Structures are given as C-alpha cells and as structure tokens.
Short mmCIF file of C-alpha atoms in Angstrom, two decimals:
data_model
loop_
_atom_site.label_atom_id
_atom_site.label_comp_id
_atom_site.label_asym_id
_atom_site.label_seq_id
_atom_site.Cartn_x
_atom_site.Cartn_y
_atom_site.Cartn_z
CA MET A 1 0.00 0.00 0.00
CA SER A 2 1.35 3.40 -0.96
CA LEU A 3 1.01 6.48 1.22
CA SER A 4 -0.24 9.71 -0.26
CA SER A 5 1.27 13.06 0.60
CA ALA A 6 -1.78 13.77 2.75
CA ASP A 7 -0.71 11.03 5.12
CA HIS A 8 2.27 13.18 6.10
CA SER A 9 0.39 16.42 6.68
CA THR A 10 0.86 16.32 10.44
CA SER A 11 4.39 17.17 11.47
CA PRO A 12 5.87 15.14 14.32
CA PRO A 13 6.24 16.95 17.62
CA ARG A 14 9.60 18.54 18.26
CA VAL A 15 11.53 20.27 21.02
CA ASP A 16 13.57 23.33 20.12
CA ILE A 17 16.78 23.20 22.13
CA PRO A 18 19.42 25.94 21.86
CA ARG A 19 22.86 24.91 20.68
CA ARG A 20 24.49 26.00 23.95
CA TYR A 21 22.65 23.80 26.42
CA ASN A 22 23.28 21.98 29.69
CA ALA A 23 20.60 19.49 30.73
CA ALA A 24 21.25 19.73 34.48
CA HIS A 25 21.11 23.52 34.42
CA ASP A 26 17.81 23.37 32.54
CA LEU A 27 16.22 20.87 34.94
CA LEU A 28 17.30 22.83 38.00
CA ALA A 29 16.36 26.23 36.56
CA ARG A 30 12.83 24.98 35.84
CA ASN A 31 12.37 24.62 39.58
CA ALA A 32 13.85 27.91 40.76
CA GLN A 33 10.44 28.88 42.19
CA ARG A 34 9.97 25.55 44.01
CA LEU A 35 12.99 25.63 46.30
CA THR A 36 11.12 24.41 49.38
CA LYS A 37 9.26 21.63 47.59
CA PRO A 38 10.53 18.03 47.94
CA ALA A 39 12.23 16.89 44.75
CA PHE A 40 13.18 13.42 46.04
CA ILE A 41 12.08 11.31 49.01
CA ASP A 42 14.06 8.34 50.32
CA ALA A 43 11.47 5.61 50.85
CA SER A 44 13.70 3.76 53.31
CA THR A 45 14.20 6.70 55.70
CA GLY A 46 11.60 9.26 54.73
CA ALA A 47 14.38 11.85 54.24
CA GLN A 48 13.50 14.58 51.75
CA LEU A 49 15.70 16.56 49.39
CA THR A 50 14.08 19.82 48.35
CA TYR A 51 14.65 21.46 45.00
CA GLY A 52 16.59 24.19 46.75
CA ALA A 53 18.90 21.74 48.53
CA LEU A 54 19.29 19.74 45.31
CA THR A 55 20.37 22.85 43.41
CA ASP A 56 22.83 23.88 46.11
CA GLN A 57 24.33 20.42 46.52
CA ALA A 58 24.59 19.74 42.77
CA HIS A 59 26.53 22.99 42.25
CA ARG A 60 28.77 22.30 45.24
CA PHE A 61 29.41 18.81 43.88
CA ALA A 62 30.28 20.22 40.44
CA ASN A 63 32.72 22.71 41.93
CA ALA A 64 34.30 19.98 44.06
CA LEU A 65 34.94 17.99 40.87
CA ARG A 66 36.59 21.01 39.29
CA ALA A 67 38.75 21.48 42.39
CA ARG A 68 39.98 17.90 41.95
CA ASN A 69 40.90 18.55 38.31
CA LEU A 70 38.19 16.40 36.79
CA ALA A 71 37.96 18.10 33.43
CA PRO A 72 34.92 18.36 31.16
CA GLU A 73 34.33 15.21 29.09
CA SER A 74 36.21 13.02 31.57
CA ARG A 75 34.26 9.97 32.69
CA VAL A 76 33.35 8.81 36.20
CA LEU A 77 31.61 5.58 37.21
CA VAL A 78 28.47 5.87 39.34
CA ALA A 79 27.55 2.61 41.11
CA MET A 80 25.06 3.89 43.62
CA LEU A 81 21.77 2.79 45.12
CA ASP A 82 18.69 4.92 44.54
CA THR A 83 18.96 7.52 47.29
CA PRO A 84 18.78 11.34 47.07
CA GLU A 85 22.57 11.41 46.68
CA TRP A 86 22.18 9.81 43.23
CA PRO A 87 20.61 12.88 41.54
CA VAL A 88 23.10 15.16 43.31
CA VAL A 89 26.00 13.19 41.80
CA PHE A 90 24.41 12.82 38.37
CA LEU A 91 23.32 16.43 37.98
CA GLY A 92 26.52 17.73 39.54
CA CYS A 93 28.57 15.84 36.97
CA LEU A 94 26.55 17.36 34.13
CA LEU A 95 26.94 20.86 35.59
CA ALA A 96 30.71 20.35 35.53
CA GLY A 97 30.68 18.85 32.03
CA VAL A 98 31.90 15.56 33.50
CA VAL A 99 30.30 12.44 32.00
CA PRO A 100 28.77 10.03 34.56
CA VAL A 101 28.65 6.36 33.62
CA ALA A 102 25.66 4.95 35.50
CA ALA A 103 26.25 1.29 36.34
CA ASN A 104 23.83 -1.48 37.24
CA THR A 105 24.41 -2.09 40.95
CA LEU A 106 23.63 -5.82 40.59
CA LEU A 107 26.61 -6.59 38.36
CA THR A 108 29.69 -8.62 39.30
CA GLY A 109 33.21 -7.48 40.04
CA LYS A 110 34.25 -8.69 36.59
CA ASP A 111 31.60 -6.47 34.99
CA PHE A 112 32.64 -3.44 37.01
CA ASP A 113 36.30 -4.06 36.19
CA PHE A 114 35.46 -4.03 32.48
CA MET A 115 33.42 -0.83 32.76
CA LEU A 116 36.09 1.01 34.72
CA ARG A 117 38.73 0.09 32.14
CA ASP A 118 36.57 0.58 29.07
CA SER A 119 35.25 3.99 30.14
CA ARG A 120 38.64 5.08 31.51
CA ALA A 121 36.78 6.41 34.52
CA GLN A 122 38.86 8.82 36.58
CA ALA A 123 36.62 8.66 39.65
CA LEU A 124 34.27 6.15 41.24
CA PHE A 125 31.16 7.00 43.25
CA VAL A 126 29.95 3.89 45.03
CA SER A 127 27.37 3.17 47.72
CA ALA A 128 28.84 1.82 50.94
CA PRO A 129 27.15 -1.63 50.65
CA LEU A 130 28.77 -2.10 47.22
CA LEU A 131 32.25 -0.99 48.20
CA PRO A 132 33.51 -4.53 49.02
CA VAL A 133 32.91 -5.53 45.39
CA PHE A 134 35.14 -2.69 44.18
CA GLU A 135 37.92 -2.81 46.75
CA PRO A 136 39.87 -5.63 44.99
CA LEU A 137 39.68 -3.69 41.70
CA VAL A 138 40.54 -0.07 42.32
CA ALA A 139 44.31 -0.40 42.71
CA SER A 140 44.65 -2.05 39.30
CA ILE A 141 42.63 0.46 37.25
CA PRO A 142 45.15 2.79 35.53
CA ALA A 143 42.92 5.83 35.01
CA LEU A 144 41.12 5.74 38.38
CA ARG A 145 42.28 8.55 40.68
CA HIS A 146 39.44 9.05 43.18
CA VAL A 147 36.96 6.87 45.09
CA PHE A 148 34.05 8.44 46.98
CA VAL A 149 31.53 6.54 49.09
CA ALA A 150 27.82 7.37 49.02
CA GLY A 151 26.01 6.93 52.31
CA GLY A 152 29.19 7.41 54.29
CA SER A 153 30.34 10.22 56.55
CA GLY A 154 34.13 10.11 56.32
CA ALA A 155 36.54 12.32 54.40
CA ASP A 156 36.08 10.16 51.29
CA SER A 157 32.27 10.34 51.37
CA VAL A 158 30.04 11.95 48.78
CA ALA A 159 28.59 14.11 51.57
CA ALA A 160 32.05 15.45 52.47
CA LEU A 161 32.82 16.06 48.81
CA VAL A 162 29.64 18.09 48.42
CA GLN A 163 30.37 20.09 51.57
CA SER A 164 33.87 20.92 50.31
CA GLY A 165 32.61 22.53 47.12
CA SER A 166 31.91 26.19 46.53
CA ALA A 167 28.28 27.22 46.24
CA ALA A 168 29.01 29.29 43.12
CA ALA A 169 26.54 28.49 40.34
CA GLN A 170 28.98 27.68 37.57
CA VAL A 171 27.74 25.73 34.56
CA ALA A 172 29.94 24.01 31.99
CA ASP A 173 29.66 25.52 28.51
CA THR A 174 28.18 22.41 26.92
CA CYS A 175 26.29 21.95 23.66
CA ALA A 176 23.00 20.16 23.14
CA ASP A 177 24.83 17.43 21.23
CA ASP A 178 27.68 17.01 23.72
CA ALA A 179 27.94 13.72 25.59
CA ALA A 180 26.04 13.97 28.88
CA PHE A 181 26.22 10.44 30.29
CA TRP A 182 26.90 6.81 29.39
CA LEU A 183 24.83 3.71 30.04
CA TYR A 184 26.19 0.23 29.32
CA SER A 185 24.16 -2.30 27.37
CA SER A 186 23.44 -5.68 28.95
CA GLY A 187 26.01 -7.51 26.86
CA SER A 188 23.46 -10.11 25.75
CA THR A 189 24.99 -10.16 22.26
CA GLY A 190 28.62 -9.95 23.38
CA THR A 191 30.70 -7.47 25.36
CA PRO A 192 28.62 -4.66 26.93
CA LYS A 193 28.69 -1.44 24.94
CA GLY A 194 28.89 2.01 26.44
CA THR A 195 26.00 3.91 24.86
CA VAL A 196 26.48 7.66 24.78
CA HIS A 197 23.51 9.92 25.60
CA LEU A 198 23.51 13.62 24.77
CA HIS A 199 22.41 16.60 26.84
CA SER A 200 19.44 17.09 24.53
CA HIS A 201 18.16 13.54 25.04
CA LEU A 202 17.02 14.08 28.61
CA ILE A 203 14.63 16.92 27.95
CA GLN A 204 13.43 15.54 24.63
CA THR A 205 12.04 12.41 26.27
CA ALA A 206 10.43 14.52 29.00
CA GLU A 207 8.75 16.91 26.58
CA LEU A 208 7.79 14.35 23.93
CA TYR A 209 6.69 11.52 26.20
CA ALA A 210 6.25 12.48 29.86
CA ARG A 211 4.11 15.55 29.25
CA PRO A 212 1.88 14.47 26.33
CA VAL A 213 1.62 10.73 27.05
CA LEU A 214 1.89 10.42 30.84
CA GLY A 215 0.37 13.82 31.45
CA ILE A 216 2.84 14.37 34.28
CA ARG A 217 2.19 17.50 36.34
CA GLU A 218 3.74 19.52 39.14
CA ASP A 219 1.43 18.01 41.76
CA ASP A 220 2.33 14.40 40.91
CA VAL A 221 4.25 12.06 43.20
CA VAL A 222 6.01 9.42 41.14
CA TYR A 223 7.66 6.10 41.92
CA SER A 224 9.62 3.98 39.46
CA ALA A 225 10.45 0.37 40.28
CA ALA A 226 13.07 0.55 37.52
CA LYS A 227 16.24 2.02 39.00
CA LEU A 228 17.91 5.27 38.03
CA PHE A 229 20.81 3.45 36.36
CA PHE A 230 18.40 2.21 33.67
CA ALA A 231 17.44 4.59 30.87
CA TYR A 232 13.80 3.78 31.66
CA GLY A 233 14.23 4.50 35.36
CA LEU A 234 16.31 7.63 34.79
CA GLY A 235 13.50 9.24 32.84
CA ASN A 236 10.78 7.96 35.15
CA GLY A 237 12.42 8.93 38.40
CA LEU A 238 14.54 11.97 37.57
CA THR A 239 14.09 13.72 34.24
CA PHE A 240 10.31 13.48 33.96
CA PRO A 241 9.44 14.71 37.47
CA MET A 242 12.11 17.42 37.44
CA SER A 243 10.93 18.72 34.08
CA VAL A 244 7.62 19.79 35.67
CA GLY A 245 8.52 20.11 39.36
CA ALA A 246 6.95 16.88 40.59
CA THR A 247 8.24 14.77 43.50
CA ALA A 248 9.95 11.38 43.05
CA VAL A 249 10.13 8.60 45.64
CA LEU A 250 13.37 6.58 45.56
CA LEU A 251 13.73 3.04 46.94
CA PRO A 252 17.34 1.96 47.57
CA SER A 253 16.53 -1.75 47.90
CA ARG A 254 15.42 -4.16 45.21
CA PRO A 255 11.74 -3.71 44.25
CA THR A 256 10.31 -6.83 45.84
CA PRO A 257 6.51 -6.98 46.09
CA VAL A 258 6.57 -6.27 49.83
CA ASP A 259 8.77 -3.19 49.39
CA VAL A 260 6.84 -1.92 46.38
CA PHE A 261 3.54 -2.30 48.23
CA GLY A 262 5.16 -0.44 51.12
CA VAL A 263 5.97 2.51 48.86
CA LEU A 264 2.54 2.49 47.26
CA THR A 265 0.66 2.45 50.56
CA LYS A 266 2.91 4.93 52.41
CA PHE A 267 3.48 7.54 49.71
CA SER A 268 0.41 7.05 47.45
CA PRO A 269 2.21 7.92 44.20
CA THR A 270 -0.01 9.25 41.45
CA ILE A 271 2.27 7.76 38.78
CA PHE A 272 3.77 4.29 39.24
CA TYR A 273 6.16 2.83 36.68
CA GLY A 274 6.80 -0.90 36.54
CA VAL A 275 7.40 -3.77 34.12
CA PRO A 276 5.16 -6.75 33.28
CA THR A 277 7.03 -9.22 35.49
CA LEU A 278 6.64 -6.93 38.49
CA TYR A 279 2.96 -6.34 37.87
CA ALA A 280 2.45 -10.11 37.68
CA ALA A 281 4.38 -10.61 40.93
CA LEU A 282 2.31 -7.93 42.67
CA LEU A 283 -0.95 -9.49 41.55
CA ALA A 284 0.19 -12.96 42.58
CA ASP A 285 1.36 -11.90 46.04
CA ALA A 286 -1.02 -13.35 48.64
CA ALA A 287 0.05 -10.63 51.09
CA ARG A 288 -0.90 -7.74 48.83
CA PRO A 289 -2.88 -5.00 50.52
CA PRO A 290 -6.66 -5.10 50.07
CA ARG A 291 -8.09 -2.98 47.32
CA ALA A 292 -9.35 0.36 48.58
CA ALA A 293 -13.08 0.95 48.34
#
C-alpha cells in the first residue's frame, strides 16, 4: 500500500533546544520557584531533598569535581543505590561537564572491572554496601584517581565532597549534542557497549513523552520500580518529574513486592512505573494490601 502526501500532513512533535545547552542547568532552573518543595524522598528513611537543597548540593558537587581537576568530558563511574545522593551526583557531573557512567548495581566485580577500564573512569562513586565488590579492583585500574563513598560520613564520602565545594553556580559551557552520560548495554549479544547519551536527550524524552503521554504534572508524586541506572528509570524517576517540578520517591533496595507495596501504601504515588514481570508478581502476592473501596 502506498502512502499519499496527505498522510504526512501532520508534522511530528519537536523540542527546540538551543545549541548551547546543559541538561542539568535546565532541569534545576525549571524549579527555581519551588525551592522548598521536595524533589526526592528516600522511601527507606523518609528523608527529603528539596529542589533548593538539590540545586545547592549539585553545584557544590560540580565545583568539588573542578577542584579535583576532573575536566569536562572526563568519565566517572556511578555505582550507587537509589537515594537522594544519586541525583546530586548525576546532575553535579553534568553541571561540571563531566560524563557520569551509571552502572547497574547488581553486576559482578568482573563487569565493574570491564566498565572502569573501558570507560577510563577517573573517579568512582559507590554506595557503601557495594564498596567490598570494588575494593579488589581499584588499585589495578590505571585511570582511576578518586573513590568516593555514598552513604558514608568520612573524608572520602560523597557528603564530604559536596560540603567541600563552593556554592558558586557555575555551569559548563556544553552543547546540546555534547555527551552527557553513558549507560552500558546488557552484553546479551557480546561485550557490553557504552552507549552515549547527549544533553538534549534528557529533555526531549520529557517533553515528547512524559508531558503528552503520561500527562505528568507539578502536583504528581512518582515512583519507578526501575532504578535510576536504567534509561527507563532515569527518565521515570529523575528527568520526567524534574521537568515539571513533581516529587519522586526513591527506593534503595530491590523492588520486591513487599517493598513496592510499602511505597505504594505509604506515599500514594499518582504515577507508578513498573514492568510486566513486576505487575504479575504484585498481583500474585497473597500478602498484597486489600483494594481500597
């Protein structure tokens, strides 16, 4: 069947992004009037990170990277659980022009060794529970110069790194088509591949999917069972809510039915993102909460 010219009369939606563009700066600037509103909530502790605190900490983190001579376009590996420190690290890297490589926290030491070498990561940001997996590796990675622990309180902690940075709101002079972050493929067809995502990609998915399809709004509370280190989870739990000023609930642990039900009943998210296997597990769980009237 042939298509007539009339079939193409409707132009696809588009997002006009300026050439000089930094995704983190855009996402934070969109919420400059919501500084006291919670941006992220830690489901395990109830701790909240407001948009104001997120902006301050992300800029301090970026300046701390600059002070440690981590230059724009250098890569760093992020192997962190979903806590409010994750968006601080991710957005702070983008503000500095540094490229975070978000790693699946369930991988093996062999996988992490490959990613550190392949990405030539100069710094590692790792959650304290995962540190034992990395400790046998770090001394043998040629490019690795810094290791910072998320969830810790010592001199090598992410919290201390943030505190050491200047509060000056400096933004790297990045372009819309500059590399923003890497995500590794699963390796199901061979060696995992580092896929490069651009600064423009983050806001394009928010404007072309989250707004028109999900209908996400400022008053939404969202929860994504998919973690932030997945492209799916990164949009669900960070880019989409930040693009409109919504609040995201983060769960550090694995999304078992009991923990997911705990989030749903305690925080009553208005948008819940899952995958078919999780939905099936929730429906099959004999301990699931009763349906509300």
